mmCIF file with all atom_site columns, C-alpha atoms in Angstrom:
data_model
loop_
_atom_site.group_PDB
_atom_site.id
_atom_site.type_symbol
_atom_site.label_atom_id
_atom_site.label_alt_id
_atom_site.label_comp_id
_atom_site.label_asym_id
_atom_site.label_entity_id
_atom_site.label_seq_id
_atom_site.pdbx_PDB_ins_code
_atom_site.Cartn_x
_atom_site.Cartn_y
_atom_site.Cartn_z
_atom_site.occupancy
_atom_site.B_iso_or_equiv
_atom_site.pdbx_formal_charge
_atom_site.auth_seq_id
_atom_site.auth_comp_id
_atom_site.auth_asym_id
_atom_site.auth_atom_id
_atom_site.pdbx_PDB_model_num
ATOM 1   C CA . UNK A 1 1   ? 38.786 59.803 -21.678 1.00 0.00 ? 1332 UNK A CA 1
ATOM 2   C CA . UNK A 1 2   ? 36.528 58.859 -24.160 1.00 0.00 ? 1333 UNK A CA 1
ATOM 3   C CA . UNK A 1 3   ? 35.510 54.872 -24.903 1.00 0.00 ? 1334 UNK A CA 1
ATOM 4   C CA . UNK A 1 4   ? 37.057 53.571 -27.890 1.00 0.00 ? 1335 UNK A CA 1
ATOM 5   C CA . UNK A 1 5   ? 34.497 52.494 -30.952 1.00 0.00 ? 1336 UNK A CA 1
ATOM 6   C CA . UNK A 1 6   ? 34.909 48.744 -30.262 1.00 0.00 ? 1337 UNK A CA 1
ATOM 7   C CA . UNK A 1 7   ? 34.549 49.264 -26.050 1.00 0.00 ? 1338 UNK A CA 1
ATOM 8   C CA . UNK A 1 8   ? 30.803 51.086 -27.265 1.00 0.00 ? 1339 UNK A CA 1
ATOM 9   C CA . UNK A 1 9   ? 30.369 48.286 -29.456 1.00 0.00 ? 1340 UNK A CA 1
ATOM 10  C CA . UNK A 1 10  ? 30.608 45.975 -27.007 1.00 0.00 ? 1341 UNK A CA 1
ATOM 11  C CA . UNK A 1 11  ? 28.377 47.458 -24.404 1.00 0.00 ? 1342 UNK A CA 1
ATOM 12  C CA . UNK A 1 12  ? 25.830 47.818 -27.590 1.00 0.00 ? 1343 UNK A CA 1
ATOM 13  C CA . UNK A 1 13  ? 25.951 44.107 -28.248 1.00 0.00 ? 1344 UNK A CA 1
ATOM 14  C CA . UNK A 1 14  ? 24.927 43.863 -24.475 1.00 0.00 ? 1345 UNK A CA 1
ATOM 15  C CA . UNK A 1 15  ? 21.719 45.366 -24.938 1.00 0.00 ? 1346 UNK A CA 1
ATOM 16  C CA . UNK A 1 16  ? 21.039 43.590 -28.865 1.00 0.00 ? 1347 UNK A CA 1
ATOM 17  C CA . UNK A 1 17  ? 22.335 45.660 -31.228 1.00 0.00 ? 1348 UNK A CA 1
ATOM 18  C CA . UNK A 1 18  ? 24.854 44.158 -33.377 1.00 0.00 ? 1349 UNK A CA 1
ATOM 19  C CA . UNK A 1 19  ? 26.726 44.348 -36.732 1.00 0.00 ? 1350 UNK A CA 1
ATOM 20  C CA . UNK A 1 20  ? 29.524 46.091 -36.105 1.00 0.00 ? 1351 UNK A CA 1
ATOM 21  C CA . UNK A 1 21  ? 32.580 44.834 -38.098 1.00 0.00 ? 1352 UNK A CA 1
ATOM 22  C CA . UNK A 1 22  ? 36.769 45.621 -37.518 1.00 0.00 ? 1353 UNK A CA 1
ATOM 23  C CA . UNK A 1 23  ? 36.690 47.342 -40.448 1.00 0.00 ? 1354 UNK A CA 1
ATOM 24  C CA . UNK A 1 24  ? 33.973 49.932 -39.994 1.00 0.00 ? 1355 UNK A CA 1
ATOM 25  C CA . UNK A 1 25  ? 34.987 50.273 -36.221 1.00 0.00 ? 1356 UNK A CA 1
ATOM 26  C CA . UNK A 1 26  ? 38.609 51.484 -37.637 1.00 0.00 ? 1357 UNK A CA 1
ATOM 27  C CA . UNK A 1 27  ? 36.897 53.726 -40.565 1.00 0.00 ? 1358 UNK A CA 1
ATOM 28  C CA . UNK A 1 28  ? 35.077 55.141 -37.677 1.00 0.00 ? 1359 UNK A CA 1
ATOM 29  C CA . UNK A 1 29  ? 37.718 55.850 -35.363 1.00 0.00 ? 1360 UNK A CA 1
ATOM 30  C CA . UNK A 1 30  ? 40.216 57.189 -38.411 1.00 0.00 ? 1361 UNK A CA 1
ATOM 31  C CA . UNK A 1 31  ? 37.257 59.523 -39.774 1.00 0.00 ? 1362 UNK A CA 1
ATOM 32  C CA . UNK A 1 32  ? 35.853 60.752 -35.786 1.00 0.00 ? 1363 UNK A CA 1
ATOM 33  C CA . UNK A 1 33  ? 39.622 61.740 -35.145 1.00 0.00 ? 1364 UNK A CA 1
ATOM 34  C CA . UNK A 1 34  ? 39.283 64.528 -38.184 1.00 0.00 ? 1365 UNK A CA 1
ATOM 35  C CA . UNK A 1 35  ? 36.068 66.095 -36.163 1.00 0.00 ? 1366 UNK A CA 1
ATOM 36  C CA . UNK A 1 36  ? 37.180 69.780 -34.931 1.00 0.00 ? 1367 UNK A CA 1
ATOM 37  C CA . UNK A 1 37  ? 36.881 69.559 -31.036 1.00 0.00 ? 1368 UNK A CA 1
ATOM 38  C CA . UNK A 1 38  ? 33.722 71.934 -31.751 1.00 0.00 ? 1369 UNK A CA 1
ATOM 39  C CA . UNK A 1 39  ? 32.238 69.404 -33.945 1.00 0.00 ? 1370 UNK A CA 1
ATOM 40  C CA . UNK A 1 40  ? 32.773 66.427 -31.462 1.00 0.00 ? 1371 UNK A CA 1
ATOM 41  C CA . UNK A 1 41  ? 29.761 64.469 -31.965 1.00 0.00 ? 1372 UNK A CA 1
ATOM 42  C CA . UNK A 1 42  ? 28.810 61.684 -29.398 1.00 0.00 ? 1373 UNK A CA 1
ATOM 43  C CA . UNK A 1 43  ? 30.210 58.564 -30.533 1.00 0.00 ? 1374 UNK A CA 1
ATOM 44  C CA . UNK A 1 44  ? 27.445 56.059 -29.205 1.00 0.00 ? 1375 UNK A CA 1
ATOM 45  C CA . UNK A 1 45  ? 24.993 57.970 -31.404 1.00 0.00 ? 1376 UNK A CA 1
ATOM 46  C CA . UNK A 1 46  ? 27.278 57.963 -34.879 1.00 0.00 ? 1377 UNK A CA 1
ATOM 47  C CA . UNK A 1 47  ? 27.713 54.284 -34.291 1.00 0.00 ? 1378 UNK A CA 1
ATOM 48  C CA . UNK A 1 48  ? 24.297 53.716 -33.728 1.00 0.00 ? 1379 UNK A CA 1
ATOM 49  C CA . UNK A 1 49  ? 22.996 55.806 -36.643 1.00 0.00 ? 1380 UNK A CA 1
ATOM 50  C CA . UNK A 1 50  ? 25.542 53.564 -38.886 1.00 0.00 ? 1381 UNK A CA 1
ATOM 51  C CA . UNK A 1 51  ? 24.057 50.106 -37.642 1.00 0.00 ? 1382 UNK A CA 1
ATOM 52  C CA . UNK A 1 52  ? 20.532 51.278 -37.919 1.00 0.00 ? 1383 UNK A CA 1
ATOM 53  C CA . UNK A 1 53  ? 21.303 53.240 -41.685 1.00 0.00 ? 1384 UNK A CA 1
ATOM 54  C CA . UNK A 1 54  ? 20.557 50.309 -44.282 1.00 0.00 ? 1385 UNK A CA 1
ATOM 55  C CA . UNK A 1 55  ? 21.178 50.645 -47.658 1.00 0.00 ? 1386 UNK A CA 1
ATOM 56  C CA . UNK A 1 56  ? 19.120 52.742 -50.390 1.00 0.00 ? 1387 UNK A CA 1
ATOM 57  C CA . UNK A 1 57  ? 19.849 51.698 -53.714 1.00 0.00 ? 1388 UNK A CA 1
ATOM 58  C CA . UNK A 1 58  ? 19.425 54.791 -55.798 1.00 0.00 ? 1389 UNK A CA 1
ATOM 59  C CA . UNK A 1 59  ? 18.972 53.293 -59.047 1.00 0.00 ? 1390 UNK A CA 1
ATOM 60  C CA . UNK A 1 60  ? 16.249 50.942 -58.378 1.00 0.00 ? 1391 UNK A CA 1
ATOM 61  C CA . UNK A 1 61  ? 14.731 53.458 -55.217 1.00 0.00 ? 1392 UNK A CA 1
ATOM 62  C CA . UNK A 1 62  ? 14.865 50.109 -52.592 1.00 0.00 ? 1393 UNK A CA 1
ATOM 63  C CA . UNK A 1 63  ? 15.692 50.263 -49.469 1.00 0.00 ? 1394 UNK A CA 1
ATOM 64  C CA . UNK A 1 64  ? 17.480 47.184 -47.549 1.00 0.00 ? 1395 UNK A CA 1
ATOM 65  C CA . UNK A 1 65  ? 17.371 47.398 -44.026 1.00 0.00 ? 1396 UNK A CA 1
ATOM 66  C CA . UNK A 1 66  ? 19.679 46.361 -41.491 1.00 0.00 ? 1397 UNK A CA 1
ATOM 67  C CA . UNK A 1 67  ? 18.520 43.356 -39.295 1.00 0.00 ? 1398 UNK A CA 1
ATOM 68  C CA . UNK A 1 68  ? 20.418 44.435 -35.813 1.00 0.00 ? 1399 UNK A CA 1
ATOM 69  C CA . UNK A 1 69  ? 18.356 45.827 -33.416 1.00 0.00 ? 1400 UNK A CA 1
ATOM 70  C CA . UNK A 1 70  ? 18.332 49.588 -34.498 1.00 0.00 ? 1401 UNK A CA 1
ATOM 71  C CA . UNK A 1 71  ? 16.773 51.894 -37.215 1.00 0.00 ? 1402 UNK A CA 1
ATOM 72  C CA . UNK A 1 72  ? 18.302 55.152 -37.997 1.00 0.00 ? 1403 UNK A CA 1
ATOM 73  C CA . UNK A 1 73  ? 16.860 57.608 -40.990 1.00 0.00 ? 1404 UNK A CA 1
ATOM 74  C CA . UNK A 1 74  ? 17.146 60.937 -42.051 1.00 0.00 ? 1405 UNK A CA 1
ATOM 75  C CA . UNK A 1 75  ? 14.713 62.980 -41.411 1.00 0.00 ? 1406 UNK A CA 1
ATOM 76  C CA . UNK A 1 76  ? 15.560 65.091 -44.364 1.00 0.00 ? 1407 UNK A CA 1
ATOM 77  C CA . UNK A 1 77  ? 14.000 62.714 -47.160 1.00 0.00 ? 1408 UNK A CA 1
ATOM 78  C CA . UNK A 1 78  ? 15.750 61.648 -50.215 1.00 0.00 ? 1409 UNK A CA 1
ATOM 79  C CA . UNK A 1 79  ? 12.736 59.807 -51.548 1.00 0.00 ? 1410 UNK A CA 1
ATOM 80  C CA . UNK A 1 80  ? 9.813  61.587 -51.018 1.00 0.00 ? 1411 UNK A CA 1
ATOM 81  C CA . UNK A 1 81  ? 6.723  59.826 -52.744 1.00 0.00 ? 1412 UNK A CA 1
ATOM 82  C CA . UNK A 1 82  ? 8.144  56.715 -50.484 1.00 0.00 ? 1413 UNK A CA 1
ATOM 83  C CA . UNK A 1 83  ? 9.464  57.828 -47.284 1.00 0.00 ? 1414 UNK A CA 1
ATOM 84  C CA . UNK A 1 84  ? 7.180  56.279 -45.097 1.00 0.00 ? 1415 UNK A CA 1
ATOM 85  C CA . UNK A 1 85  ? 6.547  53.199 -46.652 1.00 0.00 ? 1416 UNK A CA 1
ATOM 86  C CA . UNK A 1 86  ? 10.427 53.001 -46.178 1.00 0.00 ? 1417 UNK A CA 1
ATOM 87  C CA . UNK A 1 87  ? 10.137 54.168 -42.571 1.00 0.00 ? 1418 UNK A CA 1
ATOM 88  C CA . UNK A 1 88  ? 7.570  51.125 -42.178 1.00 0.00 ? 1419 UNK A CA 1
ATOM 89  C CA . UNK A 1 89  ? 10.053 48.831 -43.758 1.00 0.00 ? 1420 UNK A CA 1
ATOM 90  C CA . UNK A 1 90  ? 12.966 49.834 -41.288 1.00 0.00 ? 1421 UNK A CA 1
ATOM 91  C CA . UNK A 1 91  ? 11.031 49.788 -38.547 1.00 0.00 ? 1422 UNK A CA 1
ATOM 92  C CA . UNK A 1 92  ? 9.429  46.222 -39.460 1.00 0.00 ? 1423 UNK A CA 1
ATOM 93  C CA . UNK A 1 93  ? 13.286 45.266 -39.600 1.00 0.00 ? 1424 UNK A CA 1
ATOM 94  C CA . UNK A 1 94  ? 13.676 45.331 -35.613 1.00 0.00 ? 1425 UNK A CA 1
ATOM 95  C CA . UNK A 1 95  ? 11.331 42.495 -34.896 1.00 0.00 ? 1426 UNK A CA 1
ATOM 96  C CA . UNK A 1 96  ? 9.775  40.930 -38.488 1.00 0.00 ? 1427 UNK A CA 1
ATOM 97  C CA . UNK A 1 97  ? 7.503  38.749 -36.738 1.00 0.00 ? 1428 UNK A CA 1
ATOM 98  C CA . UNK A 1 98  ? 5.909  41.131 -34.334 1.00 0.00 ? 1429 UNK A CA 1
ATOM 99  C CA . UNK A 1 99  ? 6.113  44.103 -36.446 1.00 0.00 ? 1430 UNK A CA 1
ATOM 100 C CA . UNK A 1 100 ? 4.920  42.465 -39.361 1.00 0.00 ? 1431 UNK A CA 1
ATOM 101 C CA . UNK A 1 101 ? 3.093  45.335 -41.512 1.00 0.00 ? 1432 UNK A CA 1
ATOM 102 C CA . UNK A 1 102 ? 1.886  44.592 -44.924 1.00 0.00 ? 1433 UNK A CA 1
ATOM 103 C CA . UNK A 1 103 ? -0.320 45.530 -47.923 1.00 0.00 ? 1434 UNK A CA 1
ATOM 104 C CA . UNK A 1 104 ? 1.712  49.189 -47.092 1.00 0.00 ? 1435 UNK A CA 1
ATOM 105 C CA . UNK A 1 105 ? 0.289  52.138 -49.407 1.00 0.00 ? 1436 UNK A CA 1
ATOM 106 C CA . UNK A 1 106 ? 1.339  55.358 -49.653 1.00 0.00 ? 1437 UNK A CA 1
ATOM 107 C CA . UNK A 1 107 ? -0.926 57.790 -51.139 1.00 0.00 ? 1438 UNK A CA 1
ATOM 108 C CA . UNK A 1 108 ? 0.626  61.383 -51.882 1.00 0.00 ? 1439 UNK A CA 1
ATOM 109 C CA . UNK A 1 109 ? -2.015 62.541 -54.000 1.00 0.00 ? 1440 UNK A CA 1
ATOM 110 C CA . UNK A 1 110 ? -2.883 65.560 -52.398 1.00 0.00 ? 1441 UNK A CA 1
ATOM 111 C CA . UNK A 1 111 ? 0.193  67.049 -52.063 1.00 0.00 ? 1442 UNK A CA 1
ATOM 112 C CA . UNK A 1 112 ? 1.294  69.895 -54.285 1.00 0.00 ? 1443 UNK A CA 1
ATOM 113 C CA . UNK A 1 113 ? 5.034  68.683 -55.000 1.00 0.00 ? 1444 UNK A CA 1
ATOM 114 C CA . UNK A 1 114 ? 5.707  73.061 -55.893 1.00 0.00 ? 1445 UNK A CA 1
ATOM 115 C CA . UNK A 1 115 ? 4.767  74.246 -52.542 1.00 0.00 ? 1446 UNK A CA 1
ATOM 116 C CA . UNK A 1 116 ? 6.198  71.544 -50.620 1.00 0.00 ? 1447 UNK A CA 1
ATOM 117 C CA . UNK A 1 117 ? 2.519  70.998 -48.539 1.00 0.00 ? 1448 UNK A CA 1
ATOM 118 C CA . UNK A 1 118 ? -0.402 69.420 -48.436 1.00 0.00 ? 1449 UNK A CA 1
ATOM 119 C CA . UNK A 1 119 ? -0.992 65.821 -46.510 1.00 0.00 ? 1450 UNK A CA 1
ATOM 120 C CA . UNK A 1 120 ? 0.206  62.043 -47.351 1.00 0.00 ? 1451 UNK A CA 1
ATOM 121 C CA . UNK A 1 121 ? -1.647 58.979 -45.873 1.00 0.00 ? 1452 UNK A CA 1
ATOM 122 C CA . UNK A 1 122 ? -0.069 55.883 -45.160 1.00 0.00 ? 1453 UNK A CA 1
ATOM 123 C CA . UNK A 1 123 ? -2.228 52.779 -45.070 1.00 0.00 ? 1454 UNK A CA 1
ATOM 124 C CA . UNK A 1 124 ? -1.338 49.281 -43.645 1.00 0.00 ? 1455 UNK A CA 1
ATOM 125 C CA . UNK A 1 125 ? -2.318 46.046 -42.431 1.00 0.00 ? 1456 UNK A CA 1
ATOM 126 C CA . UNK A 1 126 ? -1.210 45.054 -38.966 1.00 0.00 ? 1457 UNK A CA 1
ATOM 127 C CA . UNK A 1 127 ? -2.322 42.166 -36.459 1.00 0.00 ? 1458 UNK A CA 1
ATOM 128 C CA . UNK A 1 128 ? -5.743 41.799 -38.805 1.00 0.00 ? 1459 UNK A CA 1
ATOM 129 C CA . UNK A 1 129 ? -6.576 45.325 -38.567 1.00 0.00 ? 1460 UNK A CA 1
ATOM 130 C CA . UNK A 1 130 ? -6.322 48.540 -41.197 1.00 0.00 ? 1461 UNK A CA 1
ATOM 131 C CA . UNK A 1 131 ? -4.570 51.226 -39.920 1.00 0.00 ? 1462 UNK A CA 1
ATOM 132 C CA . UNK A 1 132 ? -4.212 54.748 -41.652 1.00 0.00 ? 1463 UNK A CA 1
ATOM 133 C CA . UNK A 1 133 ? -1.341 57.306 -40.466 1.00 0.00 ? 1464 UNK A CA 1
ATOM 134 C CA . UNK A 1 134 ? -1.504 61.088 -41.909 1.00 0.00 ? 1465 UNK A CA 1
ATOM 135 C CA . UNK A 1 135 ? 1.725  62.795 -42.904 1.00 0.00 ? 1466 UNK A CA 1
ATOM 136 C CA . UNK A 1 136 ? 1.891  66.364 -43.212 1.00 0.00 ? 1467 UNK A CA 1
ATOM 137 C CA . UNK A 1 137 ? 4.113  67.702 -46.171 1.00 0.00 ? 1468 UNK A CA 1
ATOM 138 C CA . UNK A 1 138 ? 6.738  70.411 -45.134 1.00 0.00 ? 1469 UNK A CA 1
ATOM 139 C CA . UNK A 1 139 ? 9.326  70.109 -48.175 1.00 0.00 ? 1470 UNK A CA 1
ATOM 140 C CA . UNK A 1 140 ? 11.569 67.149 -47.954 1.00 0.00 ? 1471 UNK A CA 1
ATOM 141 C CA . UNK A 1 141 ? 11.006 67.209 -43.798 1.00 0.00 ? 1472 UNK A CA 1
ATOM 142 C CA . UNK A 1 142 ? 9.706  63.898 -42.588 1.00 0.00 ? 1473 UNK A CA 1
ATOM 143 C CA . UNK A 1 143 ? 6.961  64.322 -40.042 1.00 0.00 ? 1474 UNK A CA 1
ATOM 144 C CA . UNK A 1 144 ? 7.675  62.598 -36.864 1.00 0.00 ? 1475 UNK A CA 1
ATOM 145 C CA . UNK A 1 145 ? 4.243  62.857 -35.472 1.00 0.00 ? 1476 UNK A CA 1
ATOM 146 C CA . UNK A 1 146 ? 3.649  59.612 -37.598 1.00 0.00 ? 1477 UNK A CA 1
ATOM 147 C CA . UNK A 1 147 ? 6.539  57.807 -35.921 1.00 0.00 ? 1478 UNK A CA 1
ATOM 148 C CA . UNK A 1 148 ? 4.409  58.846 -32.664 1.00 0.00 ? 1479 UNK A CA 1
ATOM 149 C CA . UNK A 1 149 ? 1.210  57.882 -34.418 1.00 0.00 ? 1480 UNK A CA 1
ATOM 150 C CA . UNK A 1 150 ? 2.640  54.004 -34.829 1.00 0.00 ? 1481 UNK A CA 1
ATOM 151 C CA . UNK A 1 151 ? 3.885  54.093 -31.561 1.00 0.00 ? 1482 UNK A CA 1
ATOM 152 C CA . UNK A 1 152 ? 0.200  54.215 -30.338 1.00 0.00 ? 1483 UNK A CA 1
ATOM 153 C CA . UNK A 1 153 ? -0.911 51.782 -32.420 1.00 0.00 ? 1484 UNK A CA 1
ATOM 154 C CA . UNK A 1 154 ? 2.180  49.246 -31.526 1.00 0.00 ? 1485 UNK A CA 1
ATOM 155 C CA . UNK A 1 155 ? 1.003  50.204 -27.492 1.00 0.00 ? 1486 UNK A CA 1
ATOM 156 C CA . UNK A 1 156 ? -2.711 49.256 -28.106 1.00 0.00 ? 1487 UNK A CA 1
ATOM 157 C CA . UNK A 1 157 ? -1.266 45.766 -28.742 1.00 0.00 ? 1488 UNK A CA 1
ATOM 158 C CA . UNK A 1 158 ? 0.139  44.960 -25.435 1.00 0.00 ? 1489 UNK A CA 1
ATOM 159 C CA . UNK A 1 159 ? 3.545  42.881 -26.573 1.00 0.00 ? 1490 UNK A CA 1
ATOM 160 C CA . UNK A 1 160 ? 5.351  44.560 -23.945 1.00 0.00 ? 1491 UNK A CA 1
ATOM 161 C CA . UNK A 1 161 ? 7.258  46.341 -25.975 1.00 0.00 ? 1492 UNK A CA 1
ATOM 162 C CA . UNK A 1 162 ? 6.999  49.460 -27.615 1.00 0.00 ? 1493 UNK A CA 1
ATOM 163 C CA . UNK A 1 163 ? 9.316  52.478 -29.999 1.00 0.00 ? 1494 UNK A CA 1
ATOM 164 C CA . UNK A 1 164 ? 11.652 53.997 -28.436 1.00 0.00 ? 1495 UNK A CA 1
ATOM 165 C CA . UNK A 1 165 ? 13.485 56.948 -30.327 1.00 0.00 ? 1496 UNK A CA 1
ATOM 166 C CA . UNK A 1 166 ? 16.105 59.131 -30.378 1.00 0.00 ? 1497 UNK A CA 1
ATOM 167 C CA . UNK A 1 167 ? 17.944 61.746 -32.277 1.00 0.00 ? 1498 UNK A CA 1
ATOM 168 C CA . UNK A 1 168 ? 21.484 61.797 -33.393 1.00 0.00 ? 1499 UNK A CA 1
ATOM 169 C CA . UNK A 1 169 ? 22.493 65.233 -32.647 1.00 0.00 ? 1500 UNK A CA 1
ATOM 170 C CA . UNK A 1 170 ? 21.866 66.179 -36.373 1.00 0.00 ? 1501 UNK A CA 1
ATOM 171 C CA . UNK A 1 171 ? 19.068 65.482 -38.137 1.00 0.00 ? 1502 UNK A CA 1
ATOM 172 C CA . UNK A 1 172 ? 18.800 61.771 -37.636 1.00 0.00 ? 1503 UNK A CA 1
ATOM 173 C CA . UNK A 1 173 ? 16.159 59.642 -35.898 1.00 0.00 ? 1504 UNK A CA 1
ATOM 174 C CA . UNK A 1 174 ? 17.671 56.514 -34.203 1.00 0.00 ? 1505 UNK A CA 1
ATOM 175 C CA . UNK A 1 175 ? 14.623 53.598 -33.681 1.00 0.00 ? 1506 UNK A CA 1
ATOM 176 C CA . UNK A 1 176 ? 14.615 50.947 -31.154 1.00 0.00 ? 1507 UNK A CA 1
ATOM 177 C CA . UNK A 1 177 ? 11.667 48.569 -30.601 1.00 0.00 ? 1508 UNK A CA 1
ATOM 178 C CA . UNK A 1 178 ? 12.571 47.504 -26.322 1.00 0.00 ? 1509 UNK A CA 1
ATOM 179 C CA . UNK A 1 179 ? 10.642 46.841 -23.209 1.00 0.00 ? 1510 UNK A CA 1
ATOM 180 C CA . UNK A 1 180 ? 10.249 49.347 -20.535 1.00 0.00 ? 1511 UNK A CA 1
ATOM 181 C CA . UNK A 1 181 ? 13.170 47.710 -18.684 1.00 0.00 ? 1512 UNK A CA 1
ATOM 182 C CA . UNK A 1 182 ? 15.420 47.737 -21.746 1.00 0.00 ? 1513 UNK A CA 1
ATOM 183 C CA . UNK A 1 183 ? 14.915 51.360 -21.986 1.00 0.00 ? 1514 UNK A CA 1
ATOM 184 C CA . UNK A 1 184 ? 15.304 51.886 -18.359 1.00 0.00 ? 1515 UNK A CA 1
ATOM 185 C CA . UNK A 1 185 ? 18.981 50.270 -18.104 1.00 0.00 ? 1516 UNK A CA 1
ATOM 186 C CA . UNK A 1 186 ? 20.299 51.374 -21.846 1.00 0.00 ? 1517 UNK A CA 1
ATOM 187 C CA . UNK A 1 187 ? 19.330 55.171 -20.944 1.00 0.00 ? 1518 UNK A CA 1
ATOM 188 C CA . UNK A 1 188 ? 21.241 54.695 -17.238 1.00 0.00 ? 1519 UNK A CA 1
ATOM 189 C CA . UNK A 1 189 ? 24.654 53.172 -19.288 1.00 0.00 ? 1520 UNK A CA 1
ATOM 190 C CA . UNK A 1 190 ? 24.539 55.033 -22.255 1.00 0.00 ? 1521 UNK A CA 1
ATOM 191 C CA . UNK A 1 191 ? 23.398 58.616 -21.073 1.00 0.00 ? 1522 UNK A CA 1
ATOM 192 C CA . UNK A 1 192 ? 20.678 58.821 -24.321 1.00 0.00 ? 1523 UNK A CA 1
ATOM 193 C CA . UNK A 1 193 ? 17.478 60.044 -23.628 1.00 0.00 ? 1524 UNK A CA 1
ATOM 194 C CA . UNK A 1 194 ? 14.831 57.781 -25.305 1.00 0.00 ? 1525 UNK A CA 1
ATOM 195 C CA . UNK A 1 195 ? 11.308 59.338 -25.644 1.00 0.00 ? 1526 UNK A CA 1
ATOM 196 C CA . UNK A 1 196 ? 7.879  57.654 -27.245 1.00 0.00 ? 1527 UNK A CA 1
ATOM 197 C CA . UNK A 1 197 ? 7.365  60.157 -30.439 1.00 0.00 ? 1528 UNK A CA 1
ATOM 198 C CA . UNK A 1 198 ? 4.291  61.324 -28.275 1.00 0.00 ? 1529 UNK A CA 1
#
């Protein structure tokens, strides 16, 4: 039998990820129970991709992201000449203080828009250092190396913590920023393999 939205909800809040409401738990039991039996996604994973989501205001191209322990994006990219200056900006969103990036730049000068290729580089400031990550284009397909490529640089820095991501079982990347122990006990209870991005 599977766990209700609200039971999953509660074991989330266990481990720091919150902002569920009674009104988008029901939405997402009333829409899951359409899903063909083929299509059955796992529900841990939808609810966690719809904490960490945000909101993208298409008219003004901002992104506002959620402030409750997870980050989930897309990895097919609506806005491409910003996509991971907004991927910086969700990720800052699990811990502002520590993850504090700033003076963020995105250069996509060198790629040819036609083709869909070519390289973008990502600058930033972090803990009094410059830091450049390198994008490579493939159409609208974000490049996770560069989610592996911060990880480093968040490692270097010793907080104890580190990224930790996921995939939705789509094409969604689900972001958590978590000790080793964290990790350890949320994998055991929730059955989701977490890797580094390495």
């Amino acid at each position: 039998m599977q766990k209700s939205f609200a039971e999953i909800a509660g074991t989330l809040e266990r481990y720091g990820v919150t902002g569920t409401t009674e009104q988008m738990l029901d939405e997402l039991e009333e829409s899951y129970a359409r899903f063909s039996p083929e299509a059955e996604s796992d529900k841990t994973l939808l609810l966690l991709s719809v904490l960490g989501s945000g909101n993208y205001d298409y008219s003004s191209r901002t992104f506002s992201p959620s402030h409750n322990g997870v980050y989930s994006f897309d990895t097919e990219v609506f806005d491409l000449e910003k996509a991971y200056t907004t991927f910086l900006v969700g990720v800052s969103a699990l811990d502002e203080e520590e993850l504090d990036f700033e003076n963020v730049r995105e250069d996509t000068s060198q790629v040819n828009w036609e083709e869909g290729s070519g390289k973008t580089t990502i600058a930033f400031e972090w803990q009094g250092e410059q830091h450049v990550l390198e994008a490579r284009v493939r159409n609208d397909w974000f490049d996770l190396s560069v989610a592996g490529e911060l990880n480093e640089i968040i490692k270097k820095h010793e907080s104890g913590k580190q990224l930790y991501f996921t995939d939705d079982g789509y094409q969604g990347c689900i972001v958590f920023y978590r000790t080793q122990e964290w990790a350890k006990r949320f994998q055991e209870e929730t059955g989701i393999d977490l890797h580094d991005g390495s």
